Coordinates of C-alpha atoms and ligand atoms in Angstrom, one line a residue:
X6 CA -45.8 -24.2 -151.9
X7 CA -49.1 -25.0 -150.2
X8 CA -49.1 -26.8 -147.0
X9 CA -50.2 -30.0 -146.6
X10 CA -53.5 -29.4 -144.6
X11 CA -54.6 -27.1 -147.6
X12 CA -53.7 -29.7 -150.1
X13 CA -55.8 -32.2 -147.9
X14 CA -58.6 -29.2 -148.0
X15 CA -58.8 -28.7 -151.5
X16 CA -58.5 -32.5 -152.3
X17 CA -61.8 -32.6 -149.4
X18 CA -63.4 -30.3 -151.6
X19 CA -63.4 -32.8 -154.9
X20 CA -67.0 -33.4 -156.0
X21 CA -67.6 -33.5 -159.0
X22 CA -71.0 -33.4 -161.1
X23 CA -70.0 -36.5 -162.9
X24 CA -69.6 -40.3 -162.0
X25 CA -66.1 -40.8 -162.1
X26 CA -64.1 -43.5 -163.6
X27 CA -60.2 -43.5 -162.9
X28 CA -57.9 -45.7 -163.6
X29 CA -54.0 -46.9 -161.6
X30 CA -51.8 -48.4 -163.5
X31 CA -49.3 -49.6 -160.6
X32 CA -51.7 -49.2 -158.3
X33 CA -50.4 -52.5 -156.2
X34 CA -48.0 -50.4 -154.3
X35 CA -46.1 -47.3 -153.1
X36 CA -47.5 -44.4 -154.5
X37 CA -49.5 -45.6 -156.8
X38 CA -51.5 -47.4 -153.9
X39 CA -52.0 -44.4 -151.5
X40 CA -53.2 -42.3 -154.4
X41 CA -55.9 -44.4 -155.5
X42 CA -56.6 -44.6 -151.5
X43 CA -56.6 -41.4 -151.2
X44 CA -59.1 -40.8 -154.1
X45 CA -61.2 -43.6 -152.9
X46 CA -61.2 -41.9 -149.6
X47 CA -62.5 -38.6 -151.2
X48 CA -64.8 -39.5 -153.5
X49 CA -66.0 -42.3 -150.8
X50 CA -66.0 -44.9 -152.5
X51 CA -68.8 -43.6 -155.3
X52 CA -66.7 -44.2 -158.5
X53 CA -65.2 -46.9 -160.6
X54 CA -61.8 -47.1 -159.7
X55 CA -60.1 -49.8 -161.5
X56 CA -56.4 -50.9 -159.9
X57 CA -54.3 -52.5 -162.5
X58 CA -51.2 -54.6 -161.7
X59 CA -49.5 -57.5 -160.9
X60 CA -50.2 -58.1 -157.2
X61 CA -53.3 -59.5 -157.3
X62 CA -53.6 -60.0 -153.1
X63 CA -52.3 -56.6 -152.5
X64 CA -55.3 -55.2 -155.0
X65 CA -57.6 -57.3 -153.0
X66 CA -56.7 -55.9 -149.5
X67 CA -56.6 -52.2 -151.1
X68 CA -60.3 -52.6 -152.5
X69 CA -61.3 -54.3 -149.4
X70 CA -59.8 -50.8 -147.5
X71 CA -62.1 -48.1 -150.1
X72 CA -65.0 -46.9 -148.0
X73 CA -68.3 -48.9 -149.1
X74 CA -70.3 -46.7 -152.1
X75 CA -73.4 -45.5 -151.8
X76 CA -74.3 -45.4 -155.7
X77 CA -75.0 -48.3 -157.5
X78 CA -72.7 -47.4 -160.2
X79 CA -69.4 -47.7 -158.2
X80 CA -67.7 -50.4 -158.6
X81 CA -64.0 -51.3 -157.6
X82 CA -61.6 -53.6 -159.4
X83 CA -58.5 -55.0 -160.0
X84 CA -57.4 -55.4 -163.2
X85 CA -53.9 -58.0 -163.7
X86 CA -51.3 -56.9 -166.3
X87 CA -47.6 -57.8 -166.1
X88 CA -46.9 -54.9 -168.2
X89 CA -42.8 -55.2 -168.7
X90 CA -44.7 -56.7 -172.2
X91 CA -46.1 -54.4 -174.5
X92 CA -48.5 -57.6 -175.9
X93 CA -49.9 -57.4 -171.8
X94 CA -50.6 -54.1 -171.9
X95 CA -52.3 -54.0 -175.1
X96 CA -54.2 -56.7 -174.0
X97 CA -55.5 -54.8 -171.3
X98 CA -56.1 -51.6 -173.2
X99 CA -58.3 -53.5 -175.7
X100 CA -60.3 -55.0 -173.1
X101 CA -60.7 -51.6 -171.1
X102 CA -61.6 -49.9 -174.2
X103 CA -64.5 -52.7 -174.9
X104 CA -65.5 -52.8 -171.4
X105 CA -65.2 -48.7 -169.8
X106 CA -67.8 -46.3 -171.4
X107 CA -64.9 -43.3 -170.6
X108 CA -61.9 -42.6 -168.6
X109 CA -61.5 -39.3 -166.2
X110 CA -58.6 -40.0 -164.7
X111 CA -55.5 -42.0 -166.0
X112 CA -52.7 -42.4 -163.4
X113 CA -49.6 -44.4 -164.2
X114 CA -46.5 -45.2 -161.8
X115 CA -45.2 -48.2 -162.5
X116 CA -41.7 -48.5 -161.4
X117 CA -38.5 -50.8 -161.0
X118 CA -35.7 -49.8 -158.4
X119 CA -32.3 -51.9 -159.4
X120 CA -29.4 -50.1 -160.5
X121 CA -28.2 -53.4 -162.9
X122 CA -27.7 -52.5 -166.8
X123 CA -29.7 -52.9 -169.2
X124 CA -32.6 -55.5 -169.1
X125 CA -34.6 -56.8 -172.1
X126 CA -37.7 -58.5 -172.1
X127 CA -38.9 -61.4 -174.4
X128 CA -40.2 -58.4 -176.5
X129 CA -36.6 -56.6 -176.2
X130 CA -37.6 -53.7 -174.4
X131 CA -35.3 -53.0 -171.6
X132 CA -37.4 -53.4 -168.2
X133 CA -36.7 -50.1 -166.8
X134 CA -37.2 -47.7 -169.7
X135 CA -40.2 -50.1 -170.4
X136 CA -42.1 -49.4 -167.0
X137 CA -41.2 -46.0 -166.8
X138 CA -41.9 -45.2 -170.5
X139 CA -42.9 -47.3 -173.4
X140 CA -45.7 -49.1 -171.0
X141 CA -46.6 -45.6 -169.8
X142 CA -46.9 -44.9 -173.7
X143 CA -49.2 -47.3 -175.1
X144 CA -51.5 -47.0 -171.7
X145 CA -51.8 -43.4 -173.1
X146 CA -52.0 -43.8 -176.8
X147 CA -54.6 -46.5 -176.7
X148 CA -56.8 -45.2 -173.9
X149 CA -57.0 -41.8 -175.4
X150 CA -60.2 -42.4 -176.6
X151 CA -61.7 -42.7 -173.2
X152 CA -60.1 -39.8 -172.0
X153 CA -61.8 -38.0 -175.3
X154 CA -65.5 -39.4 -174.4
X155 CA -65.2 -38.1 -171.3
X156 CA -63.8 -34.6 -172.1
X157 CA -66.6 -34.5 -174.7
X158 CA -69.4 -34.9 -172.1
X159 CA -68.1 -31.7 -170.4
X160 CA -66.3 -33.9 -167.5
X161 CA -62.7 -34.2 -166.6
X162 CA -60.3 -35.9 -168.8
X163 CA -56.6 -35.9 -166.7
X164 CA -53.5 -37.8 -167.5
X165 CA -50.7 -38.3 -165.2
X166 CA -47.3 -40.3 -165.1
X167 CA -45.5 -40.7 -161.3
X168 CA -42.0 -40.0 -162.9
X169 CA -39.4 -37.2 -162.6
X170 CA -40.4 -34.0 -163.1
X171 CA -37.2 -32.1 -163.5
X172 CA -34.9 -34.7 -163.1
X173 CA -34.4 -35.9 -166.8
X174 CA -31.3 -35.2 -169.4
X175 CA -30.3 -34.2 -172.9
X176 CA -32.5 -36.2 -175.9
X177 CA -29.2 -38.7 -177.5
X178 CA -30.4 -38.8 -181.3
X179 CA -28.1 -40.9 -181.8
X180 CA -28.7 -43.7 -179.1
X181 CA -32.5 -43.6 -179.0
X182 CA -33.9 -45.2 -176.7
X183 CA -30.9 -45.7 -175.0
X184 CA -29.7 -49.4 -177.7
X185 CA -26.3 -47.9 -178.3
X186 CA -25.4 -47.2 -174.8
X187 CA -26.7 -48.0 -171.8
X188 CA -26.8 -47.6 -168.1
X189 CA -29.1 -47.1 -164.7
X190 CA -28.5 -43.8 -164.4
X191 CA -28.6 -42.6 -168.4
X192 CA -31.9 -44.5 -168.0
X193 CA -33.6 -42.1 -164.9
X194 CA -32.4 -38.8 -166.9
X195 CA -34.2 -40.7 -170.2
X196 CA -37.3 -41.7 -169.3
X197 CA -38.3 -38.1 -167.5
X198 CA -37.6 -36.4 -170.9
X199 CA -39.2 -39.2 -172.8
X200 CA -42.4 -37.9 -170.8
X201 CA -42.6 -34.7 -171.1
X202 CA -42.4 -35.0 -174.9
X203 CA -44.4 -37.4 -175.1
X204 CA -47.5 -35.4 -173.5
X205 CA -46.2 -32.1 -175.1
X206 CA -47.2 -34.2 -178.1
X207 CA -50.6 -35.2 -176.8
X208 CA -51.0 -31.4 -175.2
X209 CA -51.0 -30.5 -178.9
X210 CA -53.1 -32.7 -180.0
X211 CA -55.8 -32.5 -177.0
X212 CA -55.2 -29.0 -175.6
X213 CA -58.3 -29.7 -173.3
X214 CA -57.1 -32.4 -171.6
X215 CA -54.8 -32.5 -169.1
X216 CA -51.7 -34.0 -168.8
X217 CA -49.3 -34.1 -165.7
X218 CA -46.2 -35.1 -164.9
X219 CA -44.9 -35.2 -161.6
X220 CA -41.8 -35.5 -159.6
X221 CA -43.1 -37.4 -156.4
X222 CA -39.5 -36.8 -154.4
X223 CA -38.2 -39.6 -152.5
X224 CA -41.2 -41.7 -151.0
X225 CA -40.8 -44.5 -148.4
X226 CA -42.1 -47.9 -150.1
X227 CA -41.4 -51.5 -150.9
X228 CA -38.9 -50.4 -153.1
X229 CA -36.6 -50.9 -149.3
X230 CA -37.9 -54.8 -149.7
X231 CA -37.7 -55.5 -153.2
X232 CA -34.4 -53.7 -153.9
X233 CA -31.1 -55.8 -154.1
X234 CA -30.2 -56.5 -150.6
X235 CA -26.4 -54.8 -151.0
X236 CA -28.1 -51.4 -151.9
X237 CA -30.7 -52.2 -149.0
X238 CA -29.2 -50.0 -146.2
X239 CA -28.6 -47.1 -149.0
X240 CA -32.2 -47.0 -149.4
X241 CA -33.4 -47.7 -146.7
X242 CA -31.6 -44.5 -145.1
X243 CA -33.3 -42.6 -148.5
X244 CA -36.7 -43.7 -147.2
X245 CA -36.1 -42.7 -144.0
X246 CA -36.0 -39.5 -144.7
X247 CA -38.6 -39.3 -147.2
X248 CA -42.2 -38.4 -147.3
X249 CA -44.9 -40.9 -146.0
X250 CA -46.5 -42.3 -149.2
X251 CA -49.8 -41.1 -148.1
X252 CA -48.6 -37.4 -147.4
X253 CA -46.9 -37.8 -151.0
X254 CA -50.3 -39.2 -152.0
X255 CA -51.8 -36.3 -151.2
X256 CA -49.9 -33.7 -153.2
X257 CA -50.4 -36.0 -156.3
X258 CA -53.7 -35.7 -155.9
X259 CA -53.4 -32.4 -155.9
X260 CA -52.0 -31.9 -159.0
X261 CA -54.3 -34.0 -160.6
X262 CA -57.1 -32.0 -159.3
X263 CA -55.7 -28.4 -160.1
X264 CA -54.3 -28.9 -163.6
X265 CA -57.1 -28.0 -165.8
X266 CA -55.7 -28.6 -168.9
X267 CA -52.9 -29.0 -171.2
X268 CA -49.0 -30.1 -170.0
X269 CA -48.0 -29.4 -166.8
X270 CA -45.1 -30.1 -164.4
X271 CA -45.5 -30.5 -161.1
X272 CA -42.6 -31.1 -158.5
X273 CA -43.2 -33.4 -155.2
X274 CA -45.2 -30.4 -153.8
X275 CA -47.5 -30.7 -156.4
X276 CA -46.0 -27.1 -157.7
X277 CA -46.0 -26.2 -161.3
X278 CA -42.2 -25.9 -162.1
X279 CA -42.9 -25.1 -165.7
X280 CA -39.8 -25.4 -168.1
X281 CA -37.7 -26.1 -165.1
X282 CA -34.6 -28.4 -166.6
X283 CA -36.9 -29.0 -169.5
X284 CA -34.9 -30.7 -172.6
X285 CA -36.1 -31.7 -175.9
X286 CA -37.3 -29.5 -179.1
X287 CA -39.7 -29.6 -181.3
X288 CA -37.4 -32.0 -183.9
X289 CA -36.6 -33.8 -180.9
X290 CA -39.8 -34.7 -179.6
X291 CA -41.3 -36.0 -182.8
X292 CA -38.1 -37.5 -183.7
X293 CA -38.7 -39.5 -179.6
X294 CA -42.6 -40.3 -180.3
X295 CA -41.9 -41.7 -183.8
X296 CA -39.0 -43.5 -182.1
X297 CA -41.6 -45.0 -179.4
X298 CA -44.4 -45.5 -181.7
X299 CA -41.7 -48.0 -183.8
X300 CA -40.5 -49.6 -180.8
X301 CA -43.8 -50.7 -179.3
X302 CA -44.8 -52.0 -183.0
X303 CA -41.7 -53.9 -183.2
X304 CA -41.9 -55.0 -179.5
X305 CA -45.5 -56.4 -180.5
X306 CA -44.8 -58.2 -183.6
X307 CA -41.8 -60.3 -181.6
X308 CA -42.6 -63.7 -181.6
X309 CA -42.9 -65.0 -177.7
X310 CA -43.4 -68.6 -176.5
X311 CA -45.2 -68.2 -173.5
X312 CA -46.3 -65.3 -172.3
Ligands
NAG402 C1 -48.2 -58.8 -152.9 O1 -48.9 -58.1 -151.9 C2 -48.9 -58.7 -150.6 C3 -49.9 -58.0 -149.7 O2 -49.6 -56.6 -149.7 C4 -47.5 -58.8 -150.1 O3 -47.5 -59.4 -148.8 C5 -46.6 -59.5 -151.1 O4 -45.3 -59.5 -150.6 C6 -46.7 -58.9 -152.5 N1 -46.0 -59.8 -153.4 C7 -45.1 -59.3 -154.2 C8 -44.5 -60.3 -155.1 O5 -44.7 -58.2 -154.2

């Protein structure tokens, strides 16, 4: 386990021969937010870091925070997407994919912290597997192609979902995607799994690209605010004793740096933990991306009124 000061060193020491171009999905807040300050911070401001999200004046005030670039090419952006709709996402997608000329780093964390039942969307998706997951999923699928151009031009091409590392369950064949039976907590031990088969996949595919999935630990964040006010003091003691999200920051950096290529694991201090708790087979994981791959079409091809 390396110590924080010689995560913060080896982060220092990120300078890469390329112009780089990363992307936080969920960047708005909690860890999400320090990571893509802390990579701001280290590459000083000279790279195009887009922040996509919901919270439009908390994007502003984290751009407004980057240190000023020197190169012309840097640029700094926020990006909205509600993405609990898979017709929002791809939405953004397409217009990244018009607009970006590659991707080097994809970072996703959005999150929801409730522990309510099952919640669909217009689109039937339920909101917590759909944050933590199927969003998670198309971001990936459809922004691939970035992540290729940029692995073709000899640069870094990194994928990375703020999950659970380690903390996921059993695949249910029978009750994919969790329609059959439902609740919070079958939910976090489904959406970790759903993950790591879903870039064991892509690692197959790509094997030079990276993808990572990491088990930030307990951070404190506005999930104390936002959570429902009965659970409040429950969390609010969790987040007491949890990491700093910039410390936390830090060692998600790190594994984003030091994972050259294929699937990797990584637990809150940005270890490799391997097959650590690892479920799924090979039937299993192609039986969950088919699974996801249907239930994104079908979320898509719901009619919505307003959106
Ligand atoms: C959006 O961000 C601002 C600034 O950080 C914060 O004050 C506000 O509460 C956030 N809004 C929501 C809905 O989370």
């Amino acid at each position: 386990m390396p110590a924080l000061a010689a995560v913060r060193a080896a982060n220092a020491a990120f300078s890469p021969a390329y112009f780089p171009v990363a992307v936080f999905v969920g960047g708005t807040s909690g860890i999400g937010r320090a990571t893509a300050e802390a990579f701001a911070r280290y590459t000083k401001g000279n790279a195009h870091i887009v922040i996509v999200g919901r919270n439009k004046s908390a994007a502003d005030e984290i751009i407004a925070s980057f240190p000023k670039p020197t190169k012309p090419e840097a640029k700094h952006e926020f990006v909205p997407c509600d993405a609990f709709l898979m017709r929002n996402v791809q939405a953004t997608t397409t217009s990244l994919r018009e607009r970006l000329p590659k991707i080097n780093f994809l970072v996703l964390s959005p999150g929801l912290f409730n522990f309510r039942g099952r919640e669909e969307t217009a689109e039937g998706i339920d909101k917590r597997l759909g944050l933590h997951y199927y969003a998670r999923w198309k971001f990936v699928y459809d922004l691939l192609p970035l992540l290729r151009k940029a692995k073709d031009a000899g640069e870094d091409a990194k994928v990375m979902s703020v999950l659970g590392a380690g903390h996921g369950g059993a695949v249910e064949l029978d009750n994919l995607g969790l329609k059959k039976s439902y609740s919070a907590l079958k939910a976090g031990l489904t959406s970790p799994t759903y993950t790591d088969l879903m870039f064991e996949h892509h690692a197959r595919e790509n094997p030079d690209l990276a993808f990572i999935h990491i088990n930030p630990g307990a951070v404190a964040t506005s999930l104390v605010r936002d959570s429902h006010w009965a659970l409040r003091p429950l969390v609010a003691l969790a987040s007491a004793l949890a990491a700093a999200p910039q410390d936390c920051a830090e060692y998600v950096l790190y594994a984003l740096f030091q994972t050259e290529r294929g699937f990797s694991r990584r637990n809150q201090r940005g270890d490799d933990i391997g097959d650590l708790k690892h479920y799924g087979t090979d039937d299993e994981r192609e039986r969950v991306w088919e699974h996801s791959k249907e239930e994104i079409d079908r979320a898509l091809a719901v009619k919505v009124e307003s959106v």
